Amino acid sequence: MNLSPIPLAIKSTCPYCGVGCGITATPLPDGAIAIAGDASHMANRGRLCVKGAALGETLSLDGRLLHPALRDSEGVLRQASWDDAIERVATGFADIIAEHGPDAVALYVSGQLLTEDYYVANKLMKGYVGSANIDTNSRLCMSSSVAGHKRAFGADLVPGCYDDFDEADMIVLVGANSAWCHPILFQRIARLKEARPEVQVVVIDPRRTATCEIADLHLPVKPGTDVWLFNGLLSYLARSHACDERFIEQHTSGMAEAMVAADTELLDVARTCRLDPHDLLAFYRHFEATTKVVTAFSQGVNQSSAGTDKVNAIINCHLVTGRIGKPGMGPFSLTGQPNAMGGREVGGLANMLAAHMELANPAHRAMVQEFWQSPRIAGKAGLKAVDLFHAIEQGTVKAVWIIATNPMVSLPDANQVQRALEKCELVVVSDIVGTTDTSAFADVLLPALGWGEKDGTVTNSERCISRQRAFMPAPGEARADWRILCDVAQRMGFGGFDFESAHAVFDEHARLSIHRNEGATVRVFNLAGLAGMDARQYEQLAPVQWPVTPEGAGTARLFQDGRFAHPDGKARFVATAPRAPAHAVSPEFPLVLNTGRVRDQWHTMSRTGRAPRLAEHTSEPFIDMHPQDALRYGVREGELARVSSEWGAMVVRVQHGGGIARGGVFVPIHWNGQNASDARVGTLVNPAVDPVSGEPEFKHTPVNVERFGVNWHAFVLSRSELNLDSVAHWTRVQGRGFVRYELAGRKAMLERSAWARELLGVVDADADWLDYEDSSGGVYRAVHVVGERIEQCIFLSPRPDLPARAWLAELFSKETLTPGDRAGVLSGQALGMRADAGATVCSCFGVGRNMICDAIIKNDLKTVAEVTACVKAGGNCGSCVPEIKVILVETRVRETA
Ligand SMILES: Nc1nc2c(c(=O)[nH]1)N[C@H]1C(S)=C(S)[C@@H](COP(=O)(O)OP(=O)(O)OC[C@H]3O[C@@H](n4cnc5c(=O)[nH]c(N)nc54)[C@H](O)[C@@H]3O)O[C@H]1N2
Ligand SMILES: Nc1nc2c(c(=O)[nH]1)N[C@H]1C(S)=C(S)[C@@H](COP(=O)(O)OP(=O)(O)OC[C@H]3O[C@@H](n4cnc5c(=O)[nH]c(N)nc54)[C@H](O)[C@@H]3O)O[C@H]1N2
Ligand code: SF4
Ligand SMILES: [Mo]
C-alpha cells in the first residue's frame, strides 16, 4: 500500500483584525497551503471570516519585495546588498544624530508588527538613540482607548474578555461595524442572539451598517456627538436604581466633577444627537434595567477629536453602575490590528515606555534603563504621528524609518505626508511588497518577512497572546523585522541587540514585565509565567491571556476585586464636557465625510488586494450618500463624483447604500495610488487630533460633492496589465485570471476601435478581435480571443450603463470559449432566457436585461421604440437606449441563428 504522508498542520494566528483568530496552515502536495480555522483557539474555535479564509490566495510572491534597494545619485532605486543597505541606514541615522541630536530621527511603526519586532524598535529608539520619536499607526487607531483606559484605570488595561459577550444580557456596539470589521466576534454575538433572543443588541452609529442586522435598536447618532449621548446616560443612571453607591464609594473617585460635566436632560441629548427621544429613552431604560451589559466600541469612538472623552464617557457609565470586572459586563475596546495590543505592551507609542511603564515617570525610566543597561533613556515624550510628519516637513526631523505601515494612504492630510517625505533627507521603508504609495519615496527599501514566514507573538483584543508561526521559507533575501532592526542597531555600535531568535527577544520582553514588579508599585502587565521559557516551550506556547501568573495561568478578567491600577486602587470618573468636532460644515463644504472599512478589504490592500474572491464584494471605491443629497449636489448613482475638502480631492462612484442619513457621506479607506488614479481618501481628511491622545478625526471632515463630468465610461477585463498613461480616471482590482479596470475619460472618443486596440496592446491586424460599434450612440464593445481563450474584453459607453461583469469574468476561467459564449460575449451575457430580471438596464423603471430579452422574443419586437412601448425601458432619461440597441441586435441574431 502506498500511503502518502499526512501533511503537518502548523498553528498560527490570522494577520488581520484584532479578534486574533487561530488558524492552521497545511502545506498541500501541489505546493499550495490550505488555511483553516484552529478549532483549539479560544478566539474563534475553528471559525474564520472571509478574509481569514482567503489567506491562502494572498501568499504568492507576485509583487513581493525580495531584495534591499538603495536610491542612487540619479534618483533610481536599485537592488543592493544587505550590507550596503544596513550601512546606509546606520550611518545615515548616526550622522544626523551626531549633527542634530537624537530627536532629528524617528521610527514610524505598526500594529501589524509582531511583539518581538515592536520590542526591539522601541528599545533601539528609547534606550539607545535616546529619543522617544517612535510612534505607530496605532496612534490612528487605538490611542484614544489607551489614553481613556489610563485615565480611568491608571494603566492601559482592557478589563474584559470575549466570554463576557456570551454571558451578557445586553450588548451595545458604539462606532463599531463589527459585522465587517470583527466578523468572528460579531458572529458570536449573532449566535448568542439566536440562542437567547431576549439579549438586547444596540448599535450606535450614524450609518445603518450590516451590524444593525442583528440589532434590536439602532441609534443613528449625529456624527461626533457620542459624549453627549453617554453623558446623558450617566445623568440618567445616577438618578436611577442602577446607580451602585457602594461600588462608587469604595472603588472610584471623581464622580461629582464628572456629574457636573455630564449634567443634561434627555430631550437636549436627543436634539443634539439628532435622535428620536423615544429611542434614546428606550436605550437608557434598557441600560438601567440590565446588569450584564457589555459596551464594545471601536473607531467611531476612538477616531475623533473628542475620542478620549468618548472612551471615558462610556467607562463612566460602567463605573456608576459598578458593571466592570464581573462576568458578562464591562466596557470593551475592540482593537483593530492583529497586534495593536502587543504594541501597547512594549510601549510602542511615543508617550509610553515599555512593559506598561511611563515615560514621564523618572522611577520607571530608571528601571527600564537599568534593565536594558542602555547608555541613555529618552527623557520626554516623542512626536505623535501627525506631529511627526509635520516635523519632517518642517525639517526638524531629518530621517524616518517607516516599518509595516503606509502613511501616504493612512494618515490624515495625506498630501502633507507627501510633502514631508519629499523633503525628508533619509526615508527608509521596510515592507513586504515592492511598490506602495509610501515606498515610492524611499531612499532605502528593506524587504521584510511577511505573514507565514515570520515567527513571534501577537496579542488580541482580549489580551490573549498567541504565536504566529512560520510555515513557509523566507523568500528572496527578506529578513524578520526584528532582525533588520538589530542589524542596524549593531552597525550603529549599540550593544543589547545580539538576539539570536524571536524567542530571545520575547524572553527579554517577558523578563522586563516582572522587573521590579512587586510591592507598592506593582504593574498589572506581568508575564511572569512566560519568562524563562526555553526555545521549545516558546515554540509550543499555547494562547494565554495576560497577566500570566508565575505558574503560567492566564487571566480572563481584570479588576475582579474592584482594585484598579491608580496608586489608591480606585478607578477615576473623568469629567467629559462635550465639544463639537474640530471642523464644522460650511456652505463651501456642507457634508460630513465619514471614512472606514468595507467587508473584504484590509487597509491599503497590499495583501487582500491579491485575492480575487475578496474583490467581488466591493470592486470599486465609492461614496455612499443619501439620494436626496445626491439630487441636491447634482450627482447620480452609478456616475462619478468629485469629493473635495479644504485639504484635498478625489473621484469616486456614487452609491446609495441606503444606510446613510442626509448630511453625511461615507468613503472607504482602502484605495490608493496602486489601484486607483484618484481615490486616496486620506488626502481629504482633516488633520485635527484629539488633544489628549493625538488620534486624528478620521470620521468627521467637511466636504463638498459635485459631478465629475466625463464623456465616456468603460471597463476592461484583461489577462495582462494595461498601460494607463492615457486614461484620466481608472481603478483596478484583481480577478480570477484577469485584472478588472474601470475607466472613464473626458476626451471625445472618435476612433473607438483604434483606441481600444491600442489600450489593450493588440497591434496584430489578424488578431481574433470581435467587436460591435454603435457610432451614433457612442457604444463600442470588443473581445480579444487568443487561441480559444478570452484574453481581454472592453466595453465602452458614453454612460455608466455597462453590462454586469460577472458572466464575462467567468469566461476567464475557461480554456475554450464555446460558440454560445462567443455569441453572447458582446452583450456581456450568456445566451438564453433567464427567470430573473437580470442586471438593471433601465434604472428609471427598474427594468433588467432578461425582461427586455424576453419581451423581444415573445412579442417579436424590432425597434427600441417598440421595446419602450412594451416594457417602458428607455422611456424616461434614455440613458439605456444604446444598451437596448445592443440587446435587440444580439437577441434577434440569436433567435434567427
Ligand atoms: N474588513 C476589514 N476589517 C478590519 C479592518 C479592515 O481594514 N478591513 N481593519 C481593522 C482595524 S485596524 C480596525 S481599527 C478596525 C476598525 O473597526 P470599526 O471601527 O468597526 O470600523 P470603521 O469602519 O473604521 O468604523 C466603525 C463605524 O464608526 C462609525 N462612526 C463614524 N462616526 C461616528 C460617530 O461619531 N459616532 C459613532 N458612534 N460611530 C461613528 C462609522 O459609520 C463606522 O460604521 O477594523 C479592523 N478590521
Ligand atoms: N481615512 C481614514 N484613514 C485611516 C483610518 C480610517 O478609519 N479612516 N483608520 C486608521 C487605522 S485604524 C489604521 S490601523 C491605519 C492602517 O493603515 P496602514 O498601517 O498604513 O495600512 P496597511 O495597508 O495595513 O499597511 C501595512 C503595510 O505594511 C506592509 N506589511 C505587511 N506585513 C508586514 C510585515 O510583516 N513587515 C513589514 N515590514 N511590512 C509589512 C504592507 O504591505 C503594507 O504596506 O489606517 C488609519 N487610517
Ligand atoms: S475575524 Fe479577524 S482575525 Fe478572525 S479570521 Fe477574520 S480577519 Fe482574521
Ligand atoms: Mo486600526
Short mmCIF file of C-alpha atoms and ligand atoms in Angstrom, two decimals, residues 14 16-17 19-21 48-49 51-52 182-184, ligand 3:
data_model
loop_
_atom_site.label_atom_id
_atom_site.label_comp_id
_atom_site.label_asym_id
_atom_site.label_seq_id
_atom_site.Cartn_x
_atom_site.Cartn_y
_atom_site.Cartn_z
CA CYS A 14 -4.63 35.40 11.39
CA TYR A 16 -5.76 40.76 10.06
CA CYS A 17 -8.08 42.03 12.73
CA VAL A 19 -10.18 39.32 17.05
CA GLY A 20 -6.99 37.29 16.72
CA CYS A 21 -8.33 34.05 15.30
CA LEU A 48 -12.74 32.12 10.05
CA CYS A 49 -14.25 35.09 8.27
CA LYS A 51 -10.58 37.47 4.86
CA GLY A 52 -9.07 34.75 7.02
CA HIS A 182 -14.58 41.95 13.65
CA PRO A 183 -16.67 39.30 11.91
CA ILE A 184 -15.91 36.31 14.11
S1 SF4 B 3 -12.29 37.82 12.33
FE1 SF4 B 3 -10.34 38.93 12.12
S2 SF4 B 3 -8.79 37.55 12.98
FE2 SF4 B 3 -10.63 36.33 12.59
S3 SF4 B 3 -10.37 35.44 10.55
FE3 SF4 B 3 -11.47 37.37 10.28
S4 SF4 B 3 -9.89 38.92 9.92
FE4 SF4 B 3 -8.86 37.11 10.78
#
